[in-house]
PDB file of C-alpha atoms in Angstrom:
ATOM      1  CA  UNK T 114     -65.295 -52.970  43.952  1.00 48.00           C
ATOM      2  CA  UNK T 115     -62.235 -50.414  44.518  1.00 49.00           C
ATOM      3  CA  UNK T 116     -61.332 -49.261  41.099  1.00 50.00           C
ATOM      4  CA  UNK T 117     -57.895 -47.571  40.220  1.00 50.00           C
ATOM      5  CA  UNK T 118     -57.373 -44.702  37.186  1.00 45.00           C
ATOM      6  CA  UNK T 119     -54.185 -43.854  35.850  1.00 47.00           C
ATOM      7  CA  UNK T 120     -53.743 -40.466  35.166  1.00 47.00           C
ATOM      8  CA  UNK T 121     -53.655 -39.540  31.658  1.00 50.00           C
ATOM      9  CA  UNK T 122     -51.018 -36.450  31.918  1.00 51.00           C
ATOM     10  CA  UNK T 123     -48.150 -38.895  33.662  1.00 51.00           C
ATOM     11  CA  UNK T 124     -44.500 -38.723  31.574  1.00 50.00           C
ATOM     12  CA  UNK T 125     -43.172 -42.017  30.524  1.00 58.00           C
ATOM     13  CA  UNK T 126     -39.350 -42.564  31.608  1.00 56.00           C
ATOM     14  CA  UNK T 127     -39.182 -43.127  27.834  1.00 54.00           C
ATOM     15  CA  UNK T 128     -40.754 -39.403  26.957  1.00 50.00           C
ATOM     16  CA  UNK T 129     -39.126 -37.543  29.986  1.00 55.00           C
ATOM     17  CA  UNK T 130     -34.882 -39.447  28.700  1.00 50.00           C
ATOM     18  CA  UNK T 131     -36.120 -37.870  25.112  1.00 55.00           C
ATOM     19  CA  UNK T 132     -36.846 -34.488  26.512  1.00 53.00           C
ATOM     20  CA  UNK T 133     -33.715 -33.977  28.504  1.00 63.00           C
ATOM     21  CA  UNK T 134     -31.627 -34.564  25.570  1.00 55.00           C
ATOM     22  CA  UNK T 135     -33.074 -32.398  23.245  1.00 48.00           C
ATOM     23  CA  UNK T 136     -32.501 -29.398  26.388  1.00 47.00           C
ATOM     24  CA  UNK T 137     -29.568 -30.620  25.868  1.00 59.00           C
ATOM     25  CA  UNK T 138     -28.795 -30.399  22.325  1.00 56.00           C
ATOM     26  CA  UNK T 139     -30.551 -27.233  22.193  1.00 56.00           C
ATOM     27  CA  UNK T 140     -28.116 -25.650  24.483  1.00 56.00           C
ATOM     28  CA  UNK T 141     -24.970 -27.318  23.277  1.00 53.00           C
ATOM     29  CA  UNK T 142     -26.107 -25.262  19.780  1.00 51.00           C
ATOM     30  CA  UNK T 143     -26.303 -21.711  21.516  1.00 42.00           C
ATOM     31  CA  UNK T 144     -23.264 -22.369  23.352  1.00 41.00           C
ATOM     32  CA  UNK T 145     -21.050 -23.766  19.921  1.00 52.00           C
ATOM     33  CA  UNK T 146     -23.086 -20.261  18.308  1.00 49.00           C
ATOM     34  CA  UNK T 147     -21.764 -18.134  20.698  1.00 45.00           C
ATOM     35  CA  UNK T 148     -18.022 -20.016  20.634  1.00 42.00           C
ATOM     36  CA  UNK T 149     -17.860 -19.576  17.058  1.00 47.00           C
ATOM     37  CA  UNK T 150     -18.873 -16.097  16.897  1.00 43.00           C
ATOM     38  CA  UNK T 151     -16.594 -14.635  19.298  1.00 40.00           C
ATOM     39  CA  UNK T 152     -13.800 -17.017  17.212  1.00 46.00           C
ATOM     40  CA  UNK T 153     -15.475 -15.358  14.061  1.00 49.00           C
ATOM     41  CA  UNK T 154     -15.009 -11.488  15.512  1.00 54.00           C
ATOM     42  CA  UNK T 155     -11.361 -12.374  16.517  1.00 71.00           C
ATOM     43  CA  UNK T 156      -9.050 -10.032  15.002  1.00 77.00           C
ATOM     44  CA  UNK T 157      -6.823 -12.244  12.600  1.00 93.00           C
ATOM     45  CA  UNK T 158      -3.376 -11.119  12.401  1.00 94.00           C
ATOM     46  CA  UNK T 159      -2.167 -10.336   8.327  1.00 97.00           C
ATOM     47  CA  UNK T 160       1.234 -11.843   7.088  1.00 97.00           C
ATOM     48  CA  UNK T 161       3.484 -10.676   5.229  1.00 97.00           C
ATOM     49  CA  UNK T 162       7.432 -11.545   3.525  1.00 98.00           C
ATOM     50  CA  UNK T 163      10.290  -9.290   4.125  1.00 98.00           C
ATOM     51  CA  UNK T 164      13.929  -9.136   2.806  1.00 98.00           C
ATOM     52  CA  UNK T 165      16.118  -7.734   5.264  1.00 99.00           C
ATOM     53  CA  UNK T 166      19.638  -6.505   5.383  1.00 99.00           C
ATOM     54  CA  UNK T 167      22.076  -5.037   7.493  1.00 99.00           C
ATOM     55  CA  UNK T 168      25.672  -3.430   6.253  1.00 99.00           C
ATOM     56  CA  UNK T 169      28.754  -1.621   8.504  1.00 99.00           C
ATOM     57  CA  UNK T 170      31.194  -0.706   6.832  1.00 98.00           C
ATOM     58  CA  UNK T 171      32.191   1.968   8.976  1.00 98.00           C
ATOM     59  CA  UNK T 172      31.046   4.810   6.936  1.00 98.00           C
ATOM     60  CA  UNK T 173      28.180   6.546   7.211  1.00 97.00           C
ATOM     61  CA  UNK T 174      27.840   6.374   3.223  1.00 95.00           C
ATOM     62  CA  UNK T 175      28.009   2.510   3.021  1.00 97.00           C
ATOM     63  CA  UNK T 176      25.836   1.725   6.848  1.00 98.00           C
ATOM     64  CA  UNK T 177      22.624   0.739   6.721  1.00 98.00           C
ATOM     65  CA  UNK T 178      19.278  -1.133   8.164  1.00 98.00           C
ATOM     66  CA  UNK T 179      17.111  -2.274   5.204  1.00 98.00           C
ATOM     67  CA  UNK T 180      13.485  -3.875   4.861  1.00 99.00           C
ATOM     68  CA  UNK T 181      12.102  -4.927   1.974  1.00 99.00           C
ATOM     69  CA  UNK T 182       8.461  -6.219   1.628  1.00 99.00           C
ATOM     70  CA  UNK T 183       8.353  -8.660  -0.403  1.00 98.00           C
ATOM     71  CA  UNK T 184       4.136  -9.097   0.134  1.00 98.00           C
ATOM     72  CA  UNK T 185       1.649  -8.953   2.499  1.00 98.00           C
ATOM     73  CA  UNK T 186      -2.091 -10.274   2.868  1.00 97.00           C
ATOM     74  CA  UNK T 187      -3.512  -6.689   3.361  1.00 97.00           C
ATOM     75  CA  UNK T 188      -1.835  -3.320   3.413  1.00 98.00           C
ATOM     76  CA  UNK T 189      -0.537  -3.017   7.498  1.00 98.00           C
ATOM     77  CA  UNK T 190      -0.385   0.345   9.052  1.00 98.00           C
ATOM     78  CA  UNK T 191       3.024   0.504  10.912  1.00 98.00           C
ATOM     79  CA  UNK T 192       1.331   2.645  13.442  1.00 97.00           C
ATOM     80  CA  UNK T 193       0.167  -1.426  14.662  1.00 98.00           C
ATOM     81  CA  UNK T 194       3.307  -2.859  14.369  1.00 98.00           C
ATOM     82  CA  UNK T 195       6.625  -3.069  16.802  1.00 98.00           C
ATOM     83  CA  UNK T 196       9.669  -3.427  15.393  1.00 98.00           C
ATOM     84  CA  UNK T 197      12.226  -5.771  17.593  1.00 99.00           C
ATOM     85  CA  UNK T 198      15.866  -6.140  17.261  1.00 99.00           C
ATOM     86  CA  UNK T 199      17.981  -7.965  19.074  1.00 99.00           C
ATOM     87  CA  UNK T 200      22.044  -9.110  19.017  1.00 99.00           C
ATOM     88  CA  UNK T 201      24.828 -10.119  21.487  1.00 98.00           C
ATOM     89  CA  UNK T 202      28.727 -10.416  21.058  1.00 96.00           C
ATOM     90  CA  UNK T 203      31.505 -11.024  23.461  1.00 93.00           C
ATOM     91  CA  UNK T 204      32.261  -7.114  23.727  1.00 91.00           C
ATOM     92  CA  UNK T 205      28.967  -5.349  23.414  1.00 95.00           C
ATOM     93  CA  UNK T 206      25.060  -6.211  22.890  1.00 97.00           C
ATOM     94  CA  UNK T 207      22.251  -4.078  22.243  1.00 97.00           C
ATOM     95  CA  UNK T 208      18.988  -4.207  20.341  1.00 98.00           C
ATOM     96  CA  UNK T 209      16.216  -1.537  20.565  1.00 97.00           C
ATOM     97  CA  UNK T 210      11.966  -1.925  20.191  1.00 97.00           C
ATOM     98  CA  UNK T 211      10.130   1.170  17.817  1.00 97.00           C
ATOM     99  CA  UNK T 212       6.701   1.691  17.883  1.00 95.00           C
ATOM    100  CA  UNK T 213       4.721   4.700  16.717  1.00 89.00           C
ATOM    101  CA  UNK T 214       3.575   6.925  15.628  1.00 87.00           C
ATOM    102  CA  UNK T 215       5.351   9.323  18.188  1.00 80.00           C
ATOM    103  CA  UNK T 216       5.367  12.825  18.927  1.00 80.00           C
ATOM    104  CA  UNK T 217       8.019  14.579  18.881  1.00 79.00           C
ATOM    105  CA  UNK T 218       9.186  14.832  22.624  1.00 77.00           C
ATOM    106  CA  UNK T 219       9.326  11.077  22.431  1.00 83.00           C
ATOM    107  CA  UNK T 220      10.949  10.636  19.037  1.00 89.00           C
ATOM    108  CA  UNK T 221      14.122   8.647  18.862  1.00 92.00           C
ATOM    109  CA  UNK T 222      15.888  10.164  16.153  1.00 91.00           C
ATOM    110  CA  UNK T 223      17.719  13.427  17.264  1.00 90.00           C
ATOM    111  CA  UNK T 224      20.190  15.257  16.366  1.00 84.00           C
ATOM    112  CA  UNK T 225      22.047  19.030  16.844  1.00 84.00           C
ATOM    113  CA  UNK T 226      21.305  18.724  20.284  1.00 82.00           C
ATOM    114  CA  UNK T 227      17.812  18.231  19.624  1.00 81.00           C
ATOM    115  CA  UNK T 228      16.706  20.987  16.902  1.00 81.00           C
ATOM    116  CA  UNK T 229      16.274  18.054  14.556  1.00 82.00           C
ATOM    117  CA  UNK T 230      14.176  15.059  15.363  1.00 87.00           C
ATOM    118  CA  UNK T 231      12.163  12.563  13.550  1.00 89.00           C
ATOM    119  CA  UNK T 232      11.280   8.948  14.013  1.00 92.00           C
ATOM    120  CA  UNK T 233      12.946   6.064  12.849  1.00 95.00           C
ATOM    121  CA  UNK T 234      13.093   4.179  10.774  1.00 96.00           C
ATOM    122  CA  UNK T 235      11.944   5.578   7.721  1.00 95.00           C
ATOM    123  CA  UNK T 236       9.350   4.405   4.778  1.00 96.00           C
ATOM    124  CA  UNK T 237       9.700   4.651   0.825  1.00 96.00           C
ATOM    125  CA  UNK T 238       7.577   3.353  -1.979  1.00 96.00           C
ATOM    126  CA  UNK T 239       4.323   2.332  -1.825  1.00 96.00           C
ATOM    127  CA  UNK T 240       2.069   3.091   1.225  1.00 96.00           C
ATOM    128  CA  UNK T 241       4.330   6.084   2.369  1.00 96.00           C
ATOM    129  CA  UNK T 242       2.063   9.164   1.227  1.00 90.00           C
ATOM    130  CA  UNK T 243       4.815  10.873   1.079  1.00 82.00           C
ATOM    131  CA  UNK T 244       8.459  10.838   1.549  1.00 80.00           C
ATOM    132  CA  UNK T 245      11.805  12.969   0.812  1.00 75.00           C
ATOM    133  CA  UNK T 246      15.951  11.875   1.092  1.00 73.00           C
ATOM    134  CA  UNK T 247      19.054  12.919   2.270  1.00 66.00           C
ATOM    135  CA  UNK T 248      17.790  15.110   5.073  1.00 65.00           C
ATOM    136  CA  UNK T 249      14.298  16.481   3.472  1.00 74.00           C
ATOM    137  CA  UNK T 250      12.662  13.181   4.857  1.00 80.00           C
ATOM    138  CA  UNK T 251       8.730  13.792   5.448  1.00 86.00           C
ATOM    139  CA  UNK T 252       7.042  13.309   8.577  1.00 88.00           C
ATOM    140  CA  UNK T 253       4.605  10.423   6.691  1.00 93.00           C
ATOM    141  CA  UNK T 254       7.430   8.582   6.492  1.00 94.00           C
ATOM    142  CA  UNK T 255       8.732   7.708  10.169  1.00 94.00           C
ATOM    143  CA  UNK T 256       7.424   4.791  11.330  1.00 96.00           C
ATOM    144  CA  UNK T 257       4.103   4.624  12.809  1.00 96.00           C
ATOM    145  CA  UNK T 258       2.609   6.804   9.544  1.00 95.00           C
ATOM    146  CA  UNK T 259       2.902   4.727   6.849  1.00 97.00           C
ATOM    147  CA  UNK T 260       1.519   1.241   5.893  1.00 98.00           C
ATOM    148  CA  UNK T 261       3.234  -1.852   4.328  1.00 98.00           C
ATOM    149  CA  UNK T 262       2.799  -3.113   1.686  1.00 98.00           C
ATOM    150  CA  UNK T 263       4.553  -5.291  -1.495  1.00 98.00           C
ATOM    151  CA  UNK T 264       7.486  -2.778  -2.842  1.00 98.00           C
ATOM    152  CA  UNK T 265       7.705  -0.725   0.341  1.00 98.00           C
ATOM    153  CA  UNK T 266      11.177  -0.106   1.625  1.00 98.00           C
ATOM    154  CA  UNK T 267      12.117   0.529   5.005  1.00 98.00           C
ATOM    155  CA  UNK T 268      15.444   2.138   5.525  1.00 96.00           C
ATOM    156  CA  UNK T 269      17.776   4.178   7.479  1.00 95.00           C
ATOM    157  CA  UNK T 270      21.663   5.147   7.818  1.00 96.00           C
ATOM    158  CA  UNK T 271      23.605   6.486  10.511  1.00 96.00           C
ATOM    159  CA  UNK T 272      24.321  10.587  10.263  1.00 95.00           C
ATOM    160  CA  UNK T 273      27.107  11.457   8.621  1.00 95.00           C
ATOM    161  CA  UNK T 274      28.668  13.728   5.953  1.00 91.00           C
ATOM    162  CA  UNK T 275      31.951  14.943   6.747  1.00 94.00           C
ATOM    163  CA  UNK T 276      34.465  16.246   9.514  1.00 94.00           C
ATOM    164  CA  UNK T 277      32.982  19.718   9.787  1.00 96.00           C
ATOM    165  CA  UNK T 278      29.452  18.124  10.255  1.00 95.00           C
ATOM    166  CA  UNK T 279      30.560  15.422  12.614  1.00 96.00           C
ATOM    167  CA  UNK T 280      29.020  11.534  12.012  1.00 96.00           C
ATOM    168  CA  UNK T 281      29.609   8.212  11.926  1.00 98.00           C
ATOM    169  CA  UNK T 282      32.925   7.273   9.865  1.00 98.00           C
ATOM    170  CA  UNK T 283      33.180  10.725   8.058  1.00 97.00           C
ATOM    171  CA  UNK T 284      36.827  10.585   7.493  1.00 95.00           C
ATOM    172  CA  UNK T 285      39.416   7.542   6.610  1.00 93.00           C
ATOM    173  CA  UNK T 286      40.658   7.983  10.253  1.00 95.00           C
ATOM    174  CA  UNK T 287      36.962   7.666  12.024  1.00 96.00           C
ATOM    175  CA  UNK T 288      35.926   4.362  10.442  1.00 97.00           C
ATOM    176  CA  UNK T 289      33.540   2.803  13.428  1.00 98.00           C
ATOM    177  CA  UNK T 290      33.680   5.799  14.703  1.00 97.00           C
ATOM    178  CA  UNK T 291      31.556   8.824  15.252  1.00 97.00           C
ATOM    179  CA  UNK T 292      33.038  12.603  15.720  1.00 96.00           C
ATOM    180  CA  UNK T 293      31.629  15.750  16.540  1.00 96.00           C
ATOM    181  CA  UNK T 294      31.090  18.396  14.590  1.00 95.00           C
ATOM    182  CA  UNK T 295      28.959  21.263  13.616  1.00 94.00           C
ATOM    183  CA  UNK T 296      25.879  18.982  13.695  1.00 93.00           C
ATOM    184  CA  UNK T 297      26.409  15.743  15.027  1.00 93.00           C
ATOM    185  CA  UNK T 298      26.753  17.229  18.702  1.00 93.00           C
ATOM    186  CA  UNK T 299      27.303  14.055  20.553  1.00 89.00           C
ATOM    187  CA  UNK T 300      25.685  13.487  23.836  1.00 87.00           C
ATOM    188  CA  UNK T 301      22.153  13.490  23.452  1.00 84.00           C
ATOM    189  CA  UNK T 302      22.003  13.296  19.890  1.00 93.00           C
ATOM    190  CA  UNK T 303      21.068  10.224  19.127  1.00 94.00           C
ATOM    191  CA  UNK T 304      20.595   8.735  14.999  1.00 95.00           C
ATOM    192  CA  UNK T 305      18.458   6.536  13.425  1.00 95.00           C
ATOM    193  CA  UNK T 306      20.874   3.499  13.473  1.00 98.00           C
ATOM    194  CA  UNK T 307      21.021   3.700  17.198  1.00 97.00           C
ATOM    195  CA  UNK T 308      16.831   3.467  17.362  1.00 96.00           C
ATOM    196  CA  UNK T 309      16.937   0.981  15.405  1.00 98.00           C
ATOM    197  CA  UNK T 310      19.909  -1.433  16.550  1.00 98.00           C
ATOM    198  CA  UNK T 311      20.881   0.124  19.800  1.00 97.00           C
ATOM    199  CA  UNK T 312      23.391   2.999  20.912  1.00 95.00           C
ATOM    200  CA  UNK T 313      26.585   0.858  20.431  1.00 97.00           C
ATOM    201  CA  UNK T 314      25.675  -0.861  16.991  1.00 98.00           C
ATOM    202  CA  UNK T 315      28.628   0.352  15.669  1.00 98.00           C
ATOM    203  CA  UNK T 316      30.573  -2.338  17.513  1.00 98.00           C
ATOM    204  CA  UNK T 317      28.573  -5.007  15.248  1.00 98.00           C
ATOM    205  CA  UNK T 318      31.127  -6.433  12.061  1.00 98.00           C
ATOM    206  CA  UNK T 319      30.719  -8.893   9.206  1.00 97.00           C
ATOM    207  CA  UNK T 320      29.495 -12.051  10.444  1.00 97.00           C
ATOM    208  CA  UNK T 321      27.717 -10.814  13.750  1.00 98.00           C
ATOM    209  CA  UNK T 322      24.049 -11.808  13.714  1.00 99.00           C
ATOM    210  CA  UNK T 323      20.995  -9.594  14.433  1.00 99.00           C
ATOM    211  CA  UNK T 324      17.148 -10.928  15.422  1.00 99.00           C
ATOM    212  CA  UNK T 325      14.492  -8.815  13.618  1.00 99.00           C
ATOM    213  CA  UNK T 326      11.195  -9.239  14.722  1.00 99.00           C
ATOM    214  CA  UNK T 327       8.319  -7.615  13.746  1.00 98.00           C
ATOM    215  CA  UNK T 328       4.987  -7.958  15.720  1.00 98.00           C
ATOM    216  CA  UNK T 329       1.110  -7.250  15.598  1.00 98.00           C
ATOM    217  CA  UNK T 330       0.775  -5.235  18.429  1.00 98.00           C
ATOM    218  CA  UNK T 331      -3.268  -6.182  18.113  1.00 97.00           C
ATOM    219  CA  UNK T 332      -3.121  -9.877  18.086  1.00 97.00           C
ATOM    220  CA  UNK T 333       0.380  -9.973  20.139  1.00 97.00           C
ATOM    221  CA  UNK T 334       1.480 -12.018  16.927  1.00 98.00           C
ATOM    222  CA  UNK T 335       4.868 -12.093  15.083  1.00 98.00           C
ATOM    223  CA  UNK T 336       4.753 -11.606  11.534  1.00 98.00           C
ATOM    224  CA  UNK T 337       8.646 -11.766  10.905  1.00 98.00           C
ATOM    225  CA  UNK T 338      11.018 -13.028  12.655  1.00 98.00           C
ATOM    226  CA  UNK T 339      14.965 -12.981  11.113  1.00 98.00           C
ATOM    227  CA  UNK T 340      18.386 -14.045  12.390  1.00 99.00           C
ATOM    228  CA  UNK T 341      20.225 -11.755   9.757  1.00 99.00           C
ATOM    229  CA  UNK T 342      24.312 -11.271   9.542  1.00 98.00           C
ATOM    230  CA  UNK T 343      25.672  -7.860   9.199  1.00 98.00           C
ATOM    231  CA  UNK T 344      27.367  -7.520   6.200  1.00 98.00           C
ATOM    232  CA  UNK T 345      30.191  -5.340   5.472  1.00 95.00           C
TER     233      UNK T 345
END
């Protein structure tokens, strides 16, 4: 009589089902690993609050751009940061984009015809290492070389002082205006208002609205974005 063996190493349907889903559970863990670690070494962008301000009142005296930090999650290095502004009105529109740090061929503040130059705009307070006024302003302070952080003020005015000098609104006469002078050369000089708002912002009045954005260049996020009204 014919007999007939099974053989002892045959996989039951049962066995072989179980093994092909533990493969696959096994893999579905390395691959959610690997997903969450590369989401884990993403650079996160920090945040931060901002006050921000801008007056023309056609002096050079009582112009300004103004940034206060109100906090942020972690000190942020300006040198990361680009600083966006924006505006339109039925007879002019400008706006500008700053990053730094920048040397000084490529520096966008300049002025008697390019003996002067600096990068705007300008730090004060806390994360600024160091920082001067009035004309004695410190190369730590242009943006791109200091940080920010809560308490750190970012600020700048057009150039002016008076008629011999040449600037922006520097006599009764010149309000919205700028003249030449002794320093204020015209032509290529160029001050930090116009980095920061665009050659013709002098054409912006009470009531006219500027964007200010300012973005992680890292992450490509934006940590503040503004729609402020010029005051006067």
């Amino acid at each position: 009589m014919r007999r007939e063996y099974k053989k002892d190493d045959a996989v039951s349907p049962v066995v072989g089902v179980m093994l092909m889903l533990v493969v696959t559970i096994i893999i579905a863990a390395v691959v959610s690993g690997f997903a969450g670690s590369l989401i884990g070494n993403a650079e996160k962008p920090p945040s931060l609050t901002a006050d921000v301000m801008i007056k023309n009142d056609g002096t050079w005296g009582g112009s300004y751009f103004d940034i206060i930090i109100q906090g942020v999650s972690d000190p942020i290095p300006t040198r990361d940061l680009k600083l966006i502004t924006s505006w339109r009105k039925a007879n002019a529109a400008g706006g500008a984009e700053v990053v730094g740090p920048s040397p000084p061929a490529e520096a966008n503040y300049v002025y008697e015809g390019g003996a002067r130059v600096s990068h705007a705009p300008y730090g004060f307070g806390p994360g600024v290492s160091d920082y001067g006024f009035a004309g004695t302003f410190q190369p730590e302070q242009s943006w791109g070389n200091f940080s920010l952080m809560a308490g750190t003020r970012v600020h700048n005015s057009p150039y002016g002082w008076n008629a011999a000098y040449g600037g922006y609104g520097v006599s009764f006469d010149t309000r919205y205006e700028y003249t030449v002078g002794s320093v204020w050369l015209g032509g290529a000089d160029r001050d930090a208002l116009m980095a920061v708002l665009g050659e013709e912002w002098y054409k912006l009045r009470a009531g006219d609205v500027v964007n200010v954005k300012i973005v992680h260049v890292p992450t490509g996020m934006t940590l503040l974005s503004k729609d402020v009204g010029v005051e006067e």
